[in-house]
Coordinates of C-alpha atoms and ligand atoms in Angstrom, one line a residue:
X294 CA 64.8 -29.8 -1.1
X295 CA 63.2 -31.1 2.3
X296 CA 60.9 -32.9 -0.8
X297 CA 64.1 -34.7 -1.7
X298 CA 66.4 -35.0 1.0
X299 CA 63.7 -36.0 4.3
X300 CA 60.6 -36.7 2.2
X301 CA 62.3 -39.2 -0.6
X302 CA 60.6 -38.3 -2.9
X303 CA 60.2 -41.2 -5.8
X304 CA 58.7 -41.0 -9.1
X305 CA 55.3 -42.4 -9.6
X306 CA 54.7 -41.4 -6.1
X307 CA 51.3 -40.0 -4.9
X308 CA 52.2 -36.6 -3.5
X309 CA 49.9 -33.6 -1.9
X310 CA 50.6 -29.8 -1.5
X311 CA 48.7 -27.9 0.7
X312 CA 48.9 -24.4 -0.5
X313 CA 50.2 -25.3 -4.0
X314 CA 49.3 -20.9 -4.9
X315 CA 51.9 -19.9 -2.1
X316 CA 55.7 -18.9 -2.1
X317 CA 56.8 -22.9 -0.8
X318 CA 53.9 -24.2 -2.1
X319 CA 54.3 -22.9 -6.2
X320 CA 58.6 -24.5 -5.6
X321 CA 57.0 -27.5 -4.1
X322 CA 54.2 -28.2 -7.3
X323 CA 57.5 -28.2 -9.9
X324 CA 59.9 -29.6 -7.9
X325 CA 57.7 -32.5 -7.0
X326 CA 56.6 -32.5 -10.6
X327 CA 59.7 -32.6 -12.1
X328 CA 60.5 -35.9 -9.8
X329 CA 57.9 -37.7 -11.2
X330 CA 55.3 -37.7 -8.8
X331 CA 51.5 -37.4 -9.1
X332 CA 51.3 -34.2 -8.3
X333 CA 47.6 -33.0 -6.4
X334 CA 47.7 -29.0 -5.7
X335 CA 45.5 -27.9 -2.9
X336 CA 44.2 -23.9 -3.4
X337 CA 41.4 -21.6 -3.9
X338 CA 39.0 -21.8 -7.1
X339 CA 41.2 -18.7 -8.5
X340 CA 44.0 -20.5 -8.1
X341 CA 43.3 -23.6 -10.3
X342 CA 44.7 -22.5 -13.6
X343 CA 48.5 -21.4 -11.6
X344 CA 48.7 -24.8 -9.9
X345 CA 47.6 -26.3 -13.1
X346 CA 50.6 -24.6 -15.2
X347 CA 53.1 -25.0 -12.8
X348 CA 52.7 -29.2 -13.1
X349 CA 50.0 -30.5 -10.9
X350 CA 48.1 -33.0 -12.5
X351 CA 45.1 -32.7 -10.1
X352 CA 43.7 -29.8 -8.2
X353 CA 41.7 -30.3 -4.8
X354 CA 39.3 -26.4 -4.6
X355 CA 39.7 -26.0 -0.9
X356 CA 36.8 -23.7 -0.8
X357 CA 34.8 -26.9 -1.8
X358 CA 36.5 -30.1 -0.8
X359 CA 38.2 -31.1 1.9
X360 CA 41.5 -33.8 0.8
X361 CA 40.9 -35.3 4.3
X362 CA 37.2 -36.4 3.8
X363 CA 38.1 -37.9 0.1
X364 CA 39.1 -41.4 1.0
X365 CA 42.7 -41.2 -1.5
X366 CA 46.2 -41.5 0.2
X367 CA 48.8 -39.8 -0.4
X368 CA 53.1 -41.0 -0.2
X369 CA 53.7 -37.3 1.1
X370 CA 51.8 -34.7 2.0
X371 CA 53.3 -31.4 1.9
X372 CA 51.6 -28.4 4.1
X373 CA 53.8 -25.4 2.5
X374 CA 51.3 -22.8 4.6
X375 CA 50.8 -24.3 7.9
X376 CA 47.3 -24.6 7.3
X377 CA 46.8 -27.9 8.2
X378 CA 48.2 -30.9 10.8
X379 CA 49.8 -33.9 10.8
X380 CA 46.9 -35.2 13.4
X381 CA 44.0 -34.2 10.2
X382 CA 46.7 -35.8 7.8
X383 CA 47.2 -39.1 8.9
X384 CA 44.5 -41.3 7.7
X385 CA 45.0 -39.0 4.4
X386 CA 49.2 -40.9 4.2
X387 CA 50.1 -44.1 2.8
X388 CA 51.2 -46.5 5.7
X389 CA 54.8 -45.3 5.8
X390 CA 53.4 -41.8 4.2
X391 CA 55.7 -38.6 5.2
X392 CA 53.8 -35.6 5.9
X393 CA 56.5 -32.6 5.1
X394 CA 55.5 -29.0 6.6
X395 CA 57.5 -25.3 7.1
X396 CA 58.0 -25.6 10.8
X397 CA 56.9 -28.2 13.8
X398 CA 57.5 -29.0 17.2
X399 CA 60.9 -31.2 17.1
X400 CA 60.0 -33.3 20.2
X401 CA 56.9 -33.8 18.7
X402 CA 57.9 -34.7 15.2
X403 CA 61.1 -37.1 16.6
X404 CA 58.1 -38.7 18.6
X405 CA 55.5 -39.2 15.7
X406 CA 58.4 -40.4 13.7
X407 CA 59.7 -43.2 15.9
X408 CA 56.5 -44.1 17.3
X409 CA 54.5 -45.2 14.3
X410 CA 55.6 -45.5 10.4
X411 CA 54.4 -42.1 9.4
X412 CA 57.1 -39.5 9.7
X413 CA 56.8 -35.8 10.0
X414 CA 59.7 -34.2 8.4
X415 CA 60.4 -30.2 8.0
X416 CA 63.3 -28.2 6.8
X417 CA 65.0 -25.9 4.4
X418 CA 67.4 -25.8 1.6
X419 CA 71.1 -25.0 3.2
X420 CA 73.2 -27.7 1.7
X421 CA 75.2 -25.6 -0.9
X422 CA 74.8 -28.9 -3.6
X423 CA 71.2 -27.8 -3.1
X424 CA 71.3 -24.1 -3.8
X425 CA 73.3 -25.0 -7.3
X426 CA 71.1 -28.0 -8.1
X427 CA 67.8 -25.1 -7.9
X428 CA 70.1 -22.8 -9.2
X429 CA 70.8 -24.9 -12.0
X430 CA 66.8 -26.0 -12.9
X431 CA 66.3 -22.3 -12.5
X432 CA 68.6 -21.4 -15.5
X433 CA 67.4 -24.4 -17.0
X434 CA 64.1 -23.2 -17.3
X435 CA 62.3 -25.6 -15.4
X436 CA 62.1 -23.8 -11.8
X437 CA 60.6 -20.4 -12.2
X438 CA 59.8 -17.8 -9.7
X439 CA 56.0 -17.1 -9.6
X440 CA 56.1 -13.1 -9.0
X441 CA 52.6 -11.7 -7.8
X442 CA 53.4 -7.9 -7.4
X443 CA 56.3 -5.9 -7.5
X444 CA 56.6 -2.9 -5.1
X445 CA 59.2 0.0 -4.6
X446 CA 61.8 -0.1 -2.0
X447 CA 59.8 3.0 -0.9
X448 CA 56.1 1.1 -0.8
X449 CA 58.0 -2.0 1.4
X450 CA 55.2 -1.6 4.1
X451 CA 52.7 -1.5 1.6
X452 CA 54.2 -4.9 0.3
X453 CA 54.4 -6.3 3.9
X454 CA 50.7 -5.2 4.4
X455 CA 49.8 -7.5 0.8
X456 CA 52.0 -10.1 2.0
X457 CA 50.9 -10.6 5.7
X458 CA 46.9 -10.9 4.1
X459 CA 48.0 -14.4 3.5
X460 CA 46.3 -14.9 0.0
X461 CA 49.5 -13.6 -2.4
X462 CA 50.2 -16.2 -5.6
X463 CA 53.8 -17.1 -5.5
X464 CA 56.2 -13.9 -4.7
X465 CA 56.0 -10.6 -3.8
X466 CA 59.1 -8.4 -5.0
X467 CA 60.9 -5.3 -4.1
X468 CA 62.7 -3.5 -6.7
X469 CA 65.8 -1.3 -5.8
X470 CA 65.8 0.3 -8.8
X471 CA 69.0 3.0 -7.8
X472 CA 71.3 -0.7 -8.3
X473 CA 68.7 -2.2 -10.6
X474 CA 68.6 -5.5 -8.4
X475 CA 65.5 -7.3 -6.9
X476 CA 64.7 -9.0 -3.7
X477 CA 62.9 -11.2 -2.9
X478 CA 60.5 -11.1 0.4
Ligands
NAP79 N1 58.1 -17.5 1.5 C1 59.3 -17.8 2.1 O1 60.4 -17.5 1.6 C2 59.4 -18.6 3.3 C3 60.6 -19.1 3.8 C4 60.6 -19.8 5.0 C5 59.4 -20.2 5.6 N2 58.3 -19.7 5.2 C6 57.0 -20.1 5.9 O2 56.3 -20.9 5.0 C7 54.9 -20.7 5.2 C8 54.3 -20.4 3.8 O3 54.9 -19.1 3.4 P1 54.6 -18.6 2.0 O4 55.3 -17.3 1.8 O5 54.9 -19.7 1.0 O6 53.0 -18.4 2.1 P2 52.2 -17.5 1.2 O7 52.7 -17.4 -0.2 O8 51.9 -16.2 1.9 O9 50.8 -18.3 1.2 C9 49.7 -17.6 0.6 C10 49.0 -18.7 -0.3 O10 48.4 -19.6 0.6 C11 47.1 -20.0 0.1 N3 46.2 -20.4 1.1 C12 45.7 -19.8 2.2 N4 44.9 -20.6 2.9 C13 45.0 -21.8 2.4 C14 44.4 -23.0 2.7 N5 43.6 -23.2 3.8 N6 44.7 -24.1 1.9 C15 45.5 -24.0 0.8 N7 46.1 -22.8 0.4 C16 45.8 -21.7 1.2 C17 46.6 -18.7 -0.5 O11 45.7 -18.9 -1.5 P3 44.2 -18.3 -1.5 O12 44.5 -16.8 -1.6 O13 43.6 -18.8 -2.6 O14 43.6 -18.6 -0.2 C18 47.9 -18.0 -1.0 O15 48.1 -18.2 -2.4 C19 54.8 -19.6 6.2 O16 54.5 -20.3 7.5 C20 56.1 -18.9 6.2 O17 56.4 -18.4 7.5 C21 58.2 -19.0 4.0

């Protein structure tokens, strides 16, 4: 919701995600998507087809192309797995662009932001009108949970182990199957 709330996301807008194959980054591509924006996925050659489906309307191979280098500008640019800066972003924004990540340095992201008309924004979804807003596209059938593997409580190092590799499309689950509930890591 950082998209919505901090990023203002509009429709029609230009917007980037950096990791569209991840956990954030598969939330991002519909979320953004079902704003209205121009949706470009950033991920792997294998991963084309996933950010495809889930509503990016172009896909950046970041095996073979670097977004930086191409010359296009983007209204936000989201970095949903840290992979990249707002220093490498910059020329890549719109002239009051927002370049939205997990996690930054406050001081440094309260600076950037007042010193120039670029903003770096992070954040998560904690307002509870959020969580029933997702909650609601999720039973509407237009936010859905990208699940990778599913592992055994019993296998949860195993699923840490897949996890910490860094290359996992969407979720990773572990099943309790004694209460027949799920969750999600
Ligand atoms: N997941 C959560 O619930 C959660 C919650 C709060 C914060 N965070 C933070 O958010 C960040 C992302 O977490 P995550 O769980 O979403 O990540 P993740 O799912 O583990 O990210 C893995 C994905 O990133 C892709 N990737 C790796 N290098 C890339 C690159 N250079 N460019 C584009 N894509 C690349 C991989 O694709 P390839 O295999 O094709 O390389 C893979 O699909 C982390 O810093 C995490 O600590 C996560």
């Amino acid at each position: 919701m950082v998209l919505l709330r901090k990023g203002k996301i509009q429709r029609g807008q230009k917007v980037l995600i950096v990791g569209a194959s991840g956990s954030v980054g598969t939330f991002a591509v519909q979320l953004a998507s079902y704003f209205g924006a121009e949706v470009t996925g950033v991920c792997s050659t294998a991963n084309i087809k996933l950010a495809k489906s889930l509503g990016a309307h172009k896909v950046i191979d970041y095996t073979k192309e670097d977004f930086t280098k191409s010359g296009q500008v983007y209204d936000i640019i989201f970095d949903a797995v840290m992979k990249t800066s707002f220093s490498r972003c910059k020329n890549s924004l719109t002239q009051n662009g927002v370049f939205i990540t997990v996690d930054y340095p406050l001081l440094q992201a309260l600076w950037i932001s007042l010193t120039g008309n670029k903003k770096v924004v992070f954040g998560i979804a904690n307002k509870i009108k959020d969580l029933i807003f997702l909650r609601e596209l999720i039973e509407a059938g237009k936010l859905k949970a990208v699940i990778d593997r599913r592992y055994p409580l019993e296998r949860t190092a195993e699923a840490h182990r897949y996890v910490e590799g860094g290359h996992k499309k969407g979720n990773v689950v572990i099943t309790i199957a004694r209460e027949n509930k799920v969750k999600q890591i």
